[in-house]
Structure formats: structure tokens, C-alpha cells
Coordinates of C-alpha atoms and ligand atoms in Angstrom, one line a residue:
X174 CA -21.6 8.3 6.0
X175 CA -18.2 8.5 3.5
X176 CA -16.0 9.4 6.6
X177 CA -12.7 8.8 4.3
X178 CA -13.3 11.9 2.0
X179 CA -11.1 14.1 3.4
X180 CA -9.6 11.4 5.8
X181 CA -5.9 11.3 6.4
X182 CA -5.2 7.5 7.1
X183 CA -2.3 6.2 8.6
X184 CA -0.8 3.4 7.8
X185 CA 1.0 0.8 9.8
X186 CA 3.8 -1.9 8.7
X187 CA 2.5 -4.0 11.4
X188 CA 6.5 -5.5 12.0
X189 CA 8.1 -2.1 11.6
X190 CA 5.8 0.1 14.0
X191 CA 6.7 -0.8 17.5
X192 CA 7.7 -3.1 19.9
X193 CA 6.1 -0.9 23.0
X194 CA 6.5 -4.0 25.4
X195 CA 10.0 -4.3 24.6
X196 CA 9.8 -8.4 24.7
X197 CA 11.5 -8.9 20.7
X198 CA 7.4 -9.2 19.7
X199 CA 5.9 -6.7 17.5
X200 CA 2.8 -6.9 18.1
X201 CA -1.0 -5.5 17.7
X202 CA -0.9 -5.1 21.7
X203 CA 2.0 -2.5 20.8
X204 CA -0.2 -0.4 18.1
X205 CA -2.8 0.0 21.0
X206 CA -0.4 1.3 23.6
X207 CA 0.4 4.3 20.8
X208 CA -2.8 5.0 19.8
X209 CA -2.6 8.1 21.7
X210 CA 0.6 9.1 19.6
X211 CA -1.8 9.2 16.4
X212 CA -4.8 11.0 17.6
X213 CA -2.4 13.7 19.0
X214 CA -0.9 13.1 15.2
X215 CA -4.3 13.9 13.6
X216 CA -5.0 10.3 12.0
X217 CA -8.8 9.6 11.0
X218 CA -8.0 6.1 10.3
X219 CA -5.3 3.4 10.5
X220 CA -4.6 1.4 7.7
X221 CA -2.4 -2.0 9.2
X222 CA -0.7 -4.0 6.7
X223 CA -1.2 -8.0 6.8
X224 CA -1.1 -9.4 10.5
X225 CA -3.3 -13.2 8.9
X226 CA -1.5 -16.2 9.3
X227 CA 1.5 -16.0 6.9
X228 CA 4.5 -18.2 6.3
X229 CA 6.2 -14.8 6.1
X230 CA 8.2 -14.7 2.9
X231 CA 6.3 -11.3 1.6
X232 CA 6.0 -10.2 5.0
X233 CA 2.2 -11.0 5.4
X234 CA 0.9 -10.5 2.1
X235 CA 1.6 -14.3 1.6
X236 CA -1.7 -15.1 3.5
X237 CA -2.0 -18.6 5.3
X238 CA -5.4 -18.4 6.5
X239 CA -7.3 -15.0 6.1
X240 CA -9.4 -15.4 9.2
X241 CA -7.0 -14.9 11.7
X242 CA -4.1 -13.3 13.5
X243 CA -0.8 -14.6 13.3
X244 CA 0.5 -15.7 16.7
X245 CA 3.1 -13.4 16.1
X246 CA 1.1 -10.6 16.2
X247 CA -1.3 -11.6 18.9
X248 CA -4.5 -13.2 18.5
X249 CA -8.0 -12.3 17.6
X250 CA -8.9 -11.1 21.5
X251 CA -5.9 -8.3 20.5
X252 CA -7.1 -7.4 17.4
X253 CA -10.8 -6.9 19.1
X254 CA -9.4 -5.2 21.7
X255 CA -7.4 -2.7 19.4
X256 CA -10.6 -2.5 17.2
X257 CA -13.0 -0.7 20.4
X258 CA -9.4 0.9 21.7
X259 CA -8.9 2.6 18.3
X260 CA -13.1 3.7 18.2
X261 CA -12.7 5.4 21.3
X262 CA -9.6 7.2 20.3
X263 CA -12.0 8.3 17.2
X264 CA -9.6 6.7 14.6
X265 CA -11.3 4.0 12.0
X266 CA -9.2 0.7 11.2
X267 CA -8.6 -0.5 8.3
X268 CA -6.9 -3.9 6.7
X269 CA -5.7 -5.2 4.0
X270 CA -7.0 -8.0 2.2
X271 CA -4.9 -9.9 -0.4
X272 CA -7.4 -11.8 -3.2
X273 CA -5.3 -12.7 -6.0
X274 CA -3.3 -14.9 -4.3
X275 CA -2.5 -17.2 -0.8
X276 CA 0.1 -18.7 0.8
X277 CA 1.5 -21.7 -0.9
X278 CA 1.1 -22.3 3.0
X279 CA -3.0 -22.2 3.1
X280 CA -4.6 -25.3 3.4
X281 CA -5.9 -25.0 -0.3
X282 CA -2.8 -25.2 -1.6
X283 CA -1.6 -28.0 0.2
X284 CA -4.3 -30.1 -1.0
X285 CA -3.7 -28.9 -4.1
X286 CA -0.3 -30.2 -4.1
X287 CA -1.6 -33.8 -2.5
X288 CA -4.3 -34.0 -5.5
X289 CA -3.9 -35.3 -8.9
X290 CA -4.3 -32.8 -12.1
X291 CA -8.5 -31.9 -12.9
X292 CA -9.2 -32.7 -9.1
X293 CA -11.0 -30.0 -7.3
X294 CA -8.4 -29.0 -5.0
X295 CA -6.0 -27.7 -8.1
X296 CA -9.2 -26.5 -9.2
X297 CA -9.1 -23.7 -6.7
X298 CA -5.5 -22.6 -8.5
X299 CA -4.5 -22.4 -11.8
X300 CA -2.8 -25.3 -12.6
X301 CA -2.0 -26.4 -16.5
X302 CA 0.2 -29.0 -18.5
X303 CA 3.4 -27.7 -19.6
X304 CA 4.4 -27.3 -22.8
X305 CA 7.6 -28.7 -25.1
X306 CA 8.6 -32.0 -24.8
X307 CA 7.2 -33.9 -21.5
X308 CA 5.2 -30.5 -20.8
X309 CA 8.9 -29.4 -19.8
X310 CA 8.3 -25.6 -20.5
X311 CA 5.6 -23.4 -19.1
X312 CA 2.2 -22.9 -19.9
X313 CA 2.6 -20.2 -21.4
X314 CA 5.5 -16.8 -21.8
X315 CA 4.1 -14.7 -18.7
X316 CA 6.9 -13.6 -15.9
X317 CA 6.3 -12.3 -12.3
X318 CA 6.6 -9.1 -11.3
X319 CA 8.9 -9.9 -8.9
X320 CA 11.2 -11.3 -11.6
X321 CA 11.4 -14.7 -13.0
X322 CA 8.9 -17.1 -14.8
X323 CA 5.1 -16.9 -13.5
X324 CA 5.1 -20.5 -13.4
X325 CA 6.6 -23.4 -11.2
X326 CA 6.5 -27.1 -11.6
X327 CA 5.3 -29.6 -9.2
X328 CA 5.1 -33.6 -9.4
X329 CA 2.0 -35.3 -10.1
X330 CA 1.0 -38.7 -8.6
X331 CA 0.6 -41.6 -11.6
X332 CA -1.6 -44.7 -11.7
X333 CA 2.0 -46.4 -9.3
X334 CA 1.2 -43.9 -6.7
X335 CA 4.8 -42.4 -7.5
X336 CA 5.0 -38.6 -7.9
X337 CA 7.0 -37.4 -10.9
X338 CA 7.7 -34.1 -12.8
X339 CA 3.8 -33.1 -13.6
X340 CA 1.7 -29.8 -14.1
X341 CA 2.7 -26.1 -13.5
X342 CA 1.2 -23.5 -11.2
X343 CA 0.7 -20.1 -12.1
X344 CA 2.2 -17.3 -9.6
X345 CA 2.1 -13.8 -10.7
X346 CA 3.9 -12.7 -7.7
X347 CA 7.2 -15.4 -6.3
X348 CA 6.2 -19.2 -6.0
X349 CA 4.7 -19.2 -2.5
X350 CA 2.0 -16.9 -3.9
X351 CA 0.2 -18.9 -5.8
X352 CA -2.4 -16.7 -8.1
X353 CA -6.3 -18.2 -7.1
X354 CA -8.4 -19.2 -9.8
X355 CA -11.6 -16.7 -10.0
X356 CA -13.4 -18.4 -12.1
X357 CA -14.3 -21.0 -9.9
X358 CA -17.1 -20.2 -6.9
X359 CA -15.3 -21.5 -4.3
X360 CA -12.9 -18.7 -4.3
X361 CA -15.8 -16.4 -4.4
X362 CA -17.5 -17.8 -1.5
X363 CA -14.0 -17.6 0.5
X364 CA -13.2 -14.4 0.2
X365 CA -17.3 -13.1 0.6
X366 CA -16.4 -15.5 4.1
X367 CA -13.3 -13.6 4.9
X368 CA -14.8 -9.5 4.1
X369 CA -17.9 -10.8 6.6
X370 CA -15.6 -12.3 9.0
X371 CA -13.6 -8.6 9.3
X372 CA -16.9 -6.6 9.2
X373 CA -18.2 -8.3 11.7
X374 CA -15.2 -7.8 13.8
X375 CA -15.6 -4.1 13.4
X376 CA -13.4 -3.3 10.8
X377 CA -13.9 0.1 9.1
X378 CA -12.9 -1.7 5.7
X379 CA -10.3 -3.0 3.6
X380 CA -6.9 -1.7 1.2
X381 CA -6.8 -4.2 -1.9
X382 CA -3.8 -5.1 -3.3
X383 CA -3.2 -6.2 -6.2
X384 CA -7.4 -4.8 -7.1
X385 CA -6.4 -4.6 -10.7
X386 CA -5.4 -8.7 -10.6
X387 CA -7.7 -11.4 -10.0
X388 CA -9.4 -12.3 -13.0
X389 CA -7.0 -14.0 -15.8
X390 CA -7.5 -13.8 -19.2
X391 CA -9.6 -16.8 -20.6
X392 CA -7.0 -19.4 -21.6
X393 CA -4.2 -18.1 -20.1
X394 CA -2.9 -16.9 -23.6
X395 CA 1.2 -16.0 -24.1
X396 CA 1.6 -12.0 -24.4
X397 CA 2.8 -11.5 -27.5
X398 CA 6.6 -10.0 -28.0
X399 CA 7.1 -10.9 -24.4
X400 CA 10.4 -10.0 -23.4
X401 CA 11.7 -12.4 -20.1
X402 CA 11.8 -9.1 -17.6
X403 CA 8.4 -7.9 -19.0
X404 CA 6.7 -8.8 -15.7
X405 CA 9.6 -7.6 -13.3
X406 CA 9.7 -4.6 -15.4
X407 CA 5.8 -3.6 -14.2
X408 CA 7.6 -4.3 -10.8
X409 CA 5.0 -3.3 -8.4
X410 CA 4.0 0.8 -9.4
X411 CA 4.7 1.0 -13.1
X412 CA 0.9 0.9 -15.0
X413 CA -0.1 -2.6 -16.1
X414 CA -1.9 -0.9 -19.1
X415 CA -1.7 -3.4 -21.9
X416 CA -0.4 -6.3 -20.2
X417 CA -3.2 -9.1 -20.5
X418 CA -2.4 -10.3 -16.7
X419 CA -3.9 -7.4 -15.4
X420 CA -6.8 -5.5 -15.8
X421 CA -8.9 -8.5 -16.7
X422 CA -12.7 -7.5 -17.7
X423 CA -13.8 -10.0 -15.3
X424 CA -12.2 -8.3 -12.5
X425 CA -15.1 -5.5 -11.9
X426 CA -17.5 -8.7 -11.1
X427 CA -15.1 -9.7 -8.3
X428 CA -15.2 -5.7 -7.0
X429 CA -19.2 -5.8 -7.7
X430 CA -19.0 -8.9 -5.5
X431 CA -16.5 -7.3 -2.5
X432 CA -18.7 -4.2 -3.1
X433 CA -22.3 -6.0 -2.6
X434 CA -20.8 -7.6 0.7
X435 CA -19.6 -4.1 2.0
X436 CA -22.8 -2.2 1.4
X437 CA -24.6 -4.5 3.8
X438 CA -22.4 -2.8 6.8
X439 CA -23.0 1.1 6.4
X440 CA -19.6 3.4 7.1
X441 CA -17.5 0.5 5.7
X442 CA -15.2 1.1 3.2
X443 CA -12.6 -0.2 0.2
X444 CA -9.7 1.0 -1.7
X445 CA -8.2 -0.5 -3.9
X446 CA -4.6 -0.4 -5.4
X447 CA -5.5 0.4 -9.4
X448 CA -2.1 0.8 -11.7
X449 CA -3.7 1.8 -14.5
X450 CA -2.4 4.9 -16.6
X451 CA -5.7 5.5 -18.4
X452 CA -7.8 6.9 -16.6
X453 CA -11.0 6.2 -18.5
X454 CA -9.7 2.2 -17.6
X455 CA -8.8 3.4 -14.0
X456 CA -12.3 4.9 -13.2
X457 CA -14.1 1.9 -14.1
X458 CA -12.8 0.8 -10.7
X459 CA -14.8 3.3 -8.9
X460 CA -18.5 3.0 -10.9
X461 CA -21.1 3.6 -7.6
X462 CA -21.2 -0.6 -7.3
X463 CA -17.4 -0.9 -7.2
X464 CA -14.6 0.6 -5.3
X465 CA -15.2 3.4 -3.0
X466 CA -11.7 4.5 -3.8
X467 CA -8.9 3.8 -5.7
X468 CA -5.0 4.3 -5.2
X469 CA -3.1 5.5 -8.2
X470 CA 0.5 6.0 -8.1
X471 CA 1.3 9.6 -10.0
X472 CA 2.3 11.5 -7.1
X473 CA 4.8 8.7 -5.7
X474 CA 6.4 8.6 -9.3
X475 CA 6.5 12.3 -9.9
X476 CA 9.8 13.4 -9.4
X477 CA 10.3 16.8 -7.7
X478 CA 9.7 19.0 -10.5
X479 CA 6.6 21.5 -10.7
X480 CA 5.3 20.5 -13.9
X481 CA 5.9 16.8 -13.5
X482 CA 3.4 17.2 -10.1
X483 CA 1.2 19.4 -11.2
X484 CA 0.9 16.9 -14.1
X485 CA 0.6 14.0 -11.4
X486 CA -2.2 16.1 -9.8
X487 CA -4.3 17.1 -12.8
X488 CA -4.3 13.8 -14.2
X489 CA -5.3 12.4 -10.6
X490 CA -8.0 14.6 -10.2
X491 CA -9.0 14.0 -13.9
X492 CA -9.6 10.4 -13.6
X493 CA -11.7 10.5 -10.5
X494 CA -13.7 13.5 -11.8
X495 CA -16.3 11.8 -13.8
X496 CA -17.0 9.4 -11.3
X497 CA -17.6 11.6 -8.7
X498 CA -15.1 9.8 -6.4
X499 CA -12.4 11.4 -4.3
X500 CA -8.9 11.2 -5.0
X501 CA -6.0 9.2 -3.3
X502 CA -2.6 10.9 -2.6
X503 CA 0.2 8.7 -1.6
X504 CA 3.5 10.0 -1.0
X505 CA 5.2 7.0 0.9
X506 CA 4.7 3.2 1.6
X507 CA 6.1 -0.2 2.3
X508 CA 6.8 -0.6 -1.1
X509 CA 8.5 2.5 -2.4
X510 CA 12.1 3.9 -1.6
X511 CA 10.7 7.1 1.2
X512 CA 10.6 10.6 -0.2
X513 CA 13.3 12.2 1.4
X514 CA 15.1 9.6 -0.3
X515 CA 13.6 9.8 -3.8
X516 CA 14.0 13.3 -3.3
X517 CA 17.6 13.5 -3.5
X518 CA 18.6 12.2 0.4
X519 CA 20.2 14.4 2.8
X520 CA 18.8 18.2 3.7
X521 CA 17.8 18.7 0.3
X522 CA 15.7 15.5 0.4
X523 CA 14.4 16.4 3.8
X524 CA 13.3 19.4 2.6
X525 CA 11.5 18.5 -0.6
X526 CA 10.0 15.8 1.4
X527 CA 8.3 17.8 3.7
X528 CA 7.7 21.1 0.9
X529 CA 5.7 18.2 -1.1
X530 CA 3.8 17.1 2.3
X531 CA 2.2 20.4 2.6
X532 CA 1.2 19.8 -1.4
X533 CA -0.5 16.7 -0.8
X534 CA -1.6 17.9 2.3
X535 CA -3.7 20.8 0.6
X536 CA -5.4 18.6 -1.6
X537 CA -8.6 17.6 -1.4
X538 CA -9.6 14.1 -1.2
X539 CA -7.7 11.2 1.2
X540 CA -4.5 11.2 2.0
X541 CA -2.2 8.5 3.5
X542 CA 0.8 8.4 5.6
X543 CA 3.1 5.6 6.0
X544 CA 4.7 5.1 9.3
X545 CA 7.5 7.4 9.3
X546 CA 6.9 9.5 6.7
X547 CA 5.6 11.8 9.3
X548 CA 9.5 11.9 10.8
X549 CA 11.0 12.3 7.6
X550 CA 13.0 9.6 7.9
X551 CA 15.1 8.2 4.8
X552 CA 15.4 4.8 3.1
X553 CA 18.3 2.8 5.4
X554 CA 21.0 1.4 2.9
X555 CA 20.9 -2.3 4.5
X556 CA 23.9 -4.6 4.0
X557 CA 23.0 -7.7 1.6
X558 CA 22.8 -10.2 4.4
X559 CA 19.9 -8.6 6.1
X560 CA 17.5 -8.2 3.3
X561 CA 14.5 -10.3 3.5
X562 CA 12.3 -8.6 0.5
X563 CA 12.2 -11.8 -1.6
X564 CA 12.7 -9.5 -4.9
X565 CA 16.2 -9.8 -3.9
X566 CA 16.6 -12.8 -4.3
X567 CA 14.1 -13.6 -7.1
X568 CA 16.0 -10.6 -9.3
X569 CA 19.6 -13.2 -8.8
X570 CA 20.4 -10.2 -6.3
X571 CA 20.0 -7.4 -8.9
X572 CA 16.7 -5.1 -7.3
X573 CA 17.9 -4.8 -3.3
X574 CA 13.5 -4.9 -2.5
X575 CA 11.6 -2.9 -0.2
X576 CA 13.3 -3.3 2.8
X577 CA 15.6 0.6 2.9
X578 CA 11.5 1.8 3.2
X579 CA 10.5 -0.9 6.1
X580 CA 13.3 -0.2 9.0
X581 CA 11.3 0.0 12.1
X582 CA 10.2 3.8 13.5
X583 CA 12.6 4.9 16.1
X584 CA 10.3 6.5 19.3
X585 CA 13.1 7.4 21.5
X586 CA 16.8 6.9 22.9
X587 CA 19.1 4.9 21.2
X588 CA 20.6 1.8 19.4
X589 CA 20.0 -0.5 18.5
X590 CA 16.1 -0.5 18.9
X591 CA 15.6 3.3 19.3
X592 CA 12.6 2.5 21.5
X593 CA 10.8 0.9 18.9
X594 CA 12.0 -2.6 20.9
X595 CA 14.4 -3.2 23.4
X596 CA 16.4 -6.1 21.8
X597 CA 17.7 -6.4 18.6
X598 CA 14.9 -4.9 15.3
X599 CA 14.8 -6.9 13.1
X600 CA 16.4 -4.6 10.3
X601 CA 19.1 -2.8 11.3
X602 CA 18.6 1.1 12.5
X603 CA 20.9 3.6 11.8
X604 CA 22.3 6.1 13.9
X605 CA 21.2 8.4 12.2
X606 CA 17.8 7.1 12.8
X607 CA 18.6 8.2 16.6
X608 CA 18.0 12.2 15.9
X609 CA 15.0 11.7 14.0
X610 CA 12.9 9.7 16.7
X611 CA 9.3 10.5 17.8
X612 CA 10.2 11.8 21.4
X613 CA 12.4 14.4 20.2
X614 CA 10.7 15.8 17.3
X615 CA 7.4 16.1 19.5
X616 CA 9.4 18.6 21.6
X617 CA 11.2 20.5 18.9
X618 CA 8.7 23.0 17.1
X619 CA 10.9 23.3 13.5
X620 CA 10.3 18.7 13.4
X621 CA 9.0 17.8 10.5
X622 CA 6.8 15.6 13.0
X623 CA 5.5 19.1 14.0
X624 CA 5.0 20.5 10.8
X625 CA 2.6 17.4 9.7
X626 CA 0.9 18.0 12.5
X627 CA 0.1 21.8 12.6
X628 CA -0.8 21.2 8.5
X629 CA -3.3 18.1 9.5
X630 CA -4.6 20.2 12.2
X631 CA -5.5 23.3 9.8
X632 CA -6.3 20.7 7.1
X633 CA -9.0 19.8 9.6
X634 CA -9.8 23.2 11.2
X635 CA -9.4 25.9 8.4
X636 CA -12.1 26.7 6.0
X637 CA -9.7 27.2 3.1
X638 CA -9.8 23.3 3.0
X639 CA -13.6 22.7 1.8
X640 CA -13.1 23.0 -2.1
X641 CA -13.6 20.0 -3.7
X642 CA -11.3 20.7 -6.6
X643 CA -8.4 22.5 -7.8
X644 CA -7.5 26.0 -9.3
X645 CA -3.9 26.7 -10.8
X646 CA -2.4 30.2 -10.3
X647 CA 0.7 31.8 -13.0
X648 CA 3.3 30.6 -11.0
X649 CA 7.3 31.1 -12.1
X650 CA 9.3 29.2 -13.4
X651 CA 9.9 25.7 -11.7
X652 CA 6.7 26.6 -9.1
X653 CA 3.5 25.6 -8.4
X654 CA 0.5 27.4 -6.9
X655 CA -3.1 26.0 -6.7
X656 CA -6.4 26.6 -4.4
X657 CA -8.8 24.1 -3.7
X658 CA -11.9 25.8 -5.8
X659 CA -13.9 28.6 -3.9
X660 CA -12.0 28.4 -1.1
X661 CA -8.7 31.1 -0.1
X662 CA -6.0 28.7 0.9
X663 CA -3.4 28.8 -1.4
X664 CA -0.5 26.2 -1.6
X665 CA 2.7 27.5 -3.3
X666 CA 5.9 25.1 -3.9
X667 CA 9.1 26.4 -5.0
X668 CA 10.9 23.5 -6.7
X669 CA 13.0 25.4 -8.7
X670 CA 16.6 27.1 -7.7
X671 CA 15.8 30.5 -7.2
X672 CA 14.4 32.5 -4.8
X673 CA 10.6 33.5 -6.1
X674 CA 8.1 36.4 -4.4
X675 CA 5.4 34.5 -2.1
X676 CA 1.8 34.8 -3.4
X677 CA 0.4 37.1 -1.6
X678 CA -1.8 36.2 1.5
X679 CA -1.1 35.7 5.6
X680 CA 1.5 33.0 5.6
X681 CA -0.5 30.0 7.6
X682 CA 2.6 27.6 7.5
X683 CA 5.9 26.8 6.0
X684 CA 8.1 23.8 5.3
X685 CA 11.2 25.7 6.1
X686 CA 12.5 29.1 7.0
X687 CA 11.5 32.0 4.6
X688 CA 13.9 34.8 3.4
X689 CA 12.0 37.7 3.6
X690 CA 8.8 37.9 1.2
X691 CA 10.9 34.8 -0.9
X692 CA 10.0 31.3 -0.7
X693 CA 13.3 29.8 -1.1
X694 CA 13.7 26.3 -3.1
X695 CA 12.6 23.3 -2.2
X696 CA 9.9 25.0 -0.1
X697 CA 6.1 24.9 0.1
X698 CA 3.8 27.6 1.9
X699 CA 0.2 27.7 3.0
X700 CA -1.1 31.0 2.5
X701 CA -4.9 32.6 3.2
Ligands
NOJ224 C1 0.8 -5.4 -2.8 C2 1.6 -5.1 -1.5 O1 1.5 -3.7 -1.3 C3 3.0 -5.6 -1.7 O2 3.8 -5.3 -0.6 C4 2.9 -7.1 -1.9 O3 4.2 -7.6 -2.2 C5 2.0 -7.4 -3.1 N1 0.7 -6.7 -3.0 C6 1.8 -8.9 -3.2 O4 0.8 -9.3 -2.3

């Protein structure tokens, strides 16, 4: 049973969600005490971002052993416990699952680091001689996408027992992620350990980060004309097309792999994060033994302009068509400034946020949420001493990171924790932060809390949501209007400056007020 084809999924930044018990611990106790909040929000599924074992430099995705919980977050009776609490609320759970790299923290890599150069234990990495004169250089030109070279040095042992300058390690992402070497079955018998471990806890499946990575090219060759941001440059969004780090032909075996494991638990499913422009490329993630779905980023990078979406759309829906897969639609997440943000901040950003909402909500296919989006709550501008994204300091303080996106939810009251904890958060929240929590926007009818949920509530209920592709209408100048095919809903946006005539059609649902028969700009309707 595909469950996630028309499934709006939630997701959760575990650390930035909520603090319910109000003890300074953000915890997956706290996610079950508001599980009520996102039934009554329409969720089909949760997605949580990492809550393993994790020295905690990117926030979780720096995995120290992926068979557990970090104590910080509870332990593995919580997680069970939130597992049967989320079923009987009818939402799935999903998690994510991080296989191109550890924790320079996992146990792997410490042996790795206490054994000499062809042992085993570096085995398991990618470890190499450098080049230049005493192997002073690295292995080869490649950078990290968090800026800076992919490769750090670490002393070797020699015949004396004394440890001096010796091999490199590679790390496409900062140094305490080193990259896992998939060519060698031990990784492949970890992870297989870690997917069964989850399933058999109940999970509903797994997001991939990272699912275009994995597999290296065979000898590690230099990228040719490399220039030294090349890597931060791909940053984490951009497409990876043509850069020989990613997209890696051996990488489908590791999805057949992931996929063969998941097919022996029916219901379960994977997506995976896939930053590849070409689509032809991009849907060979999604062949029937592969992923079930894959992320692609168009609609996050789209700025708000008609064509540039509907572009963003077609293309989407292009690339998924021949495979017979449903699309993704991601508006928001941890790692992208928040819409009303990109949108322009302030009412006009607010209101392109929630006019391009209703577009993604109209769509078919999946469609994720990330905690907050749903309040329409902008990036914070944080002051340098609190940021804790390492891009910051890995750029030599010139990208600020992720962190404007991750500022905890505020539920209720007021600062400093907004009731998302009772002591301090542990990234500052604004004041302004204080009129966009949860408790008031469920009472106020106009929220843009309310507006999601009436749309995910017809999305769910209204039979002009069963088409399973798109139809473009004439539309003026600097608008939009599409149907999902056979179906009556239509879905008009007005991103231009003007004033335009509504299509015509019972208006279902607005993102703002209406003036007259005109959609005004930076508006979206519903219409049947
Ligand atoms: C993808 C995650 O979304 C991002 O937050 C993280 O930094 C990278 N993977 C590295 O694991």
C-alpha cells in the first residue's frame, strides 16, 4: 500500500520543535505530547530529523552510532513509545538516515585513527597518501561543500611506535564527517543492520540525505579546472550534475541494496534527496528497485515569479513522469532560508509564502512541511555569536549557515522560549516570533496556521484533488493557473503587480483577502 502518494509529511527539527516539559530538554517525549497538534494539522506522516548518537557539530547528521537515540533526546523506550503513540494518531514516522558519512565520533572512525595505513579499520574510510613532497598536499583537488578542502591529515604510527604527519581522509561534508568507503562490504552490511534495526522498530521508512553521494569515483581522480570554492559553490541545493563526487554509477547498487531490505517490510518507504538537474539522470533514482521517491529542489529555488514556477513544476513533473513515480514538493526545510523570507520578508513575504502554499498544495504528489512553515514564520537574523551551523565557520565566517531557518517554533506566550521551553532555547527567538505562535493562530481564522489547515483538509476531502497530473490554463501576465488533469479544481496565483479577473469557478479558498472578482498580487485561490 503506497500511503505517501498524496501524503503531506511533516517534518520535525527534532531540537527546534518543542520543549513541552519545559525542563531545557528537547526531547522525543515532547513530539508525543503534540501529536494531537498535527493530526488536528492534517499530517499523514512525520518526518524527524537525526535524533542517533551524534557528537553534535551538524546537529545530528554527524551520526555516532546509527542504532540508537541520543540521550539527549531520550532513549529507545521513547522513541517506541512515540512510534505506537504516532500509529494511533494515524500519522506514519519517518527518519532520516545519513549513509555517506559518520561521526568522526563512531567507533569506526576511532579505530580508524588508532590503525596504521592498509589496516582494515581505515579500510572502512577513505584514506590515501598525500601528494607533493612528504605526501604534504591532498590526495587529490576536491573541496567540501561546506567550504574548504575535502581532505584532512592525520598522523600515522611508524615502525618507533611514534605517530607523525601521515595519510589523509576524505570528507565531502566538514572533517568530523568523514565520507564511508562503499566499496568495501562492511559498510554494506552496516547500514543493511541499521534499515532492519529501524523497521523492526516500526518505522514507516527513511529520508536519505545526501542519496546522490555514496559511491566515489574509482580512484578518487582530481576534477579537472577545479576552482578552490567548486564544492562550497554546490553548497547543499545547487545540482551536482557534472561534478564527479556525486552521482557516482555505483550509487544505484547501494539504493538497489537499501531498496531490497525495504521491500521485505510492506508499507515501508524511502526518499531520497537527489540534486540532479537532468532529469533523465534524476529518474534513474526512482527505477521500480530503487527509491520510492525522490526530493528535487526546483520549487525551493524558484523565485516568486509565474514562469520561473511553473517552470519548476513542469520540469518536476517531467522527470518523475516516465517512471511512474510521484513527485516531491518542498517549499521549506532545515536547510534553506524559510519562504516568507526568500520571498521578500515582511507582509509581502508573508503573503507570497502562503499564495505559493496553496500552489504546492494543489499539486499532486507528496508534499512536505517543515516545522513552522505552517506559521509562516521568517528566517531570525541571529547575532554571530550564536551560530552553531559549522558552515560558518568552515566559510572563515563568510556563509552565516542554516541556523535563521532552525529557531525553535513558538506555541504560546512569551520570551524567551515562547512555550516551546521554559528556560532559555537554544537559538534566540524574536519578539516577533511572539505574534506568530501556535496558540494564537489556532484561534484566529485569517492565520496562515488556518489557512494550511482548511487547504490540507480539502486537499484531503475535495474530489478536485484526484488528477494525477497537471493542465495549464492562458493566464495573464505574471500568473499562473493549472488543474490537476480531469479533475475541476483550479489553482490560480497572481504573482505579478496588478490586479487580474479570477478564473471563473466558486472560490474554495484564498491566501488573502480578494477585491471584488480580482485576485490581487501575491495571491493564490482555489476555485471549483
Ligand atoms: C543533508 C542534510 O539535510 C543536511 O542538513 C546535512 O548537513 C547534510 N545532509 C550532511 O549530512
Amino acid at each position: 500500500m503506497q500511503w505517501w502518494r498524496d501524503a503531506v509529511v511533516y517534518q520535525i527539527y527534532v531540537r527546534s520543535f518543542s520543549d513541552y516539559y519545559g525542563d531545557g530538554i528537547v526531547d522525543l517525549q515532547c513530539i508525543r505530547a503534540r501529536l494531537g497538534y498535527l493530526e488536528l494539522l492534517g499530517a499523514d506522516a512525520l518526518w524527524l530529523s537525526p535524533f542517533f548518537t551524534s557528537a553534535m557539530v551538524d546537529h545530528g547528521y554527524d551520526v555516532a552510532d546509527p542504532r540508537s537515540v541520543d540521550p539527549v533526546f531520550g532513549d529507545m523506550d521513547t522513541f517506541d513509545g512515540l512510534i505506537a503513540d504516532a500509529h494511533e494518531h494515524g500519522l506514519r514516522v519517518t527518519i532520516d538516515l545519513v549513509p555517506n558519512h559518520t561521526s568522526s565520533e563512531y567507533e569506526w572512525f576511532r579505530a580508524a585513527l588508532e590503525s596504521s595505513p592498509g589496516s582494515p579499520e581505515r579500510a572502512r574510510y577513505h584514506f590515501r597518501g598525500g601528494r607533493g613532497p612528504d605526501g604534504a598536499e591532498p590526495p587529490n583537488n576536491w573541496t567540501s561543500i561546506v567550504g574548504g578542502p575535502a581532505w584532512t591529515r592525520v598522523q600515522d604510527p611508524d615502525s618507533d611506535g611514534e605517530w607523525n604527519p601521515g595519510e589523509w581522509y576524505l570528507h565531502l561534508l566538514t572533517p568530523d564527517q568523514p565520507d564511508v568507503n562503499w566499496t568495501n562490504p562492511e559498510v554494506w552490511a552496516d547500514l543493511e543492520k541499521t534499515l532492519r534495526f529501524w523497521l523492526d522498530h516500526g518505522v514507516d521508512g527513511f529520508r536519505i540525505g545526501i542519496a546522490d553521494g555514496m559511491s566515489k569515483p574509482e580512484g578518487l581522480p582530481d576534477i579537472e579546472d577545479c576552482p578552490e570554492d567548486a564544492g562550497a559553490a554546490i553548497g547543499l541545493f545547487a545540482p551536482v550534475d557534472g561534478h564527479p563526487r556525486f552521482d557516482d554509477a555505483g550509487v544505484h547498487d547501494i539504493h538497489r541494496m537499501i531498496r531490497a531490505v525495504l521491500d521485505h517490510y510492506p508499507g515501508r518507504m524511502v526518499v531520497g534527496e537527489v540534486r540532479i538537474g537532468d532529469s533523465e539522470r534524476f529518474a534513474r533514482y526512482l527505477r521500480p528497485d530503487e527509491l520510492h521517491l525522490a526530493f528535487n529542489f526546483r520549487l525551493v529555488q524558484a523565485p516568486f515569479d509565474a514562469d520561473a514556477v511553473r517552470t519548476a513544476i513542469e520540469q518536476s513533473l517531467a522527470a518523475v513522469e516516465e517512471v511512474g513515480v510521484p513527485p516531491t514538493w518542498t517549499l521549506s526545510n532545515h536547510d534553506v532560508s524559510r519562504p516568507v523570507t526568500r520571498y521578500g520578508g515582511g507582509p509581502p513575504g508573508r503573503a507570497r509564502a502562503r499564495a505559493m502554499v496553496l500552489v504546492e498544495l494543489a499539486l499532486p504528489g507528496v508534499v512536505y512541511l517543515f516545522n513552522g512553515e505552517e506559521l509562516g514564520l521568517p528566517d531570525v537574523e541571529l547575532p554571530d555569536a550564536v551560530l552553531q551551523d559549522p558552515q560558518w565557520e568552515r566559510s572563515g565566517h563568510t556563509e552565516r549557515g542554516r541556523d535563521g531557518c532552525r529557531v525553535p517554533v513558538p506555541w504560546e506566550g512569551g520570551a524567551p522560549g515562547y512555550g516551546f521551553t521554559s528556560s532559555q532555547p537554544w537559538l534566540p527567538m524574536p519578539p516577533e516570533y511572539g505574534r506568530l505562535t501556535v496558540a494564537d493562530q489556532l484561534e484566529d481564522t485569517a492565520s496562515t496556521l488556518s489557512l494550511i489547515r482548511r487547504a490540507v483538509e480539502l486537499r484531503k476531502t475535495h474530489p478536485g484533488f484526484d488528477g494525477r497530473s497537471v493542465e495549464w490554463f492562458g493566464a495573464p501576465a505574471g500568473c499562473l493557473a493549472f488543474r490537476r488533469t480531469g479533475s475541476t479544481l483550479v489553482c490560480a496565483l497572481n504573482a505579478s503587480p496588478n490586479l487580474v479577473p479570477l478564473p471563473p469557478g466558486e472560490v474554495l479558498l484564498v491566501s488573502g483577502p480578494l477585491k471584488g472578482d480580482l485576485l490581487p498580487p501575491d495571491t493564490a485561490a482555489w476555485l471549483a
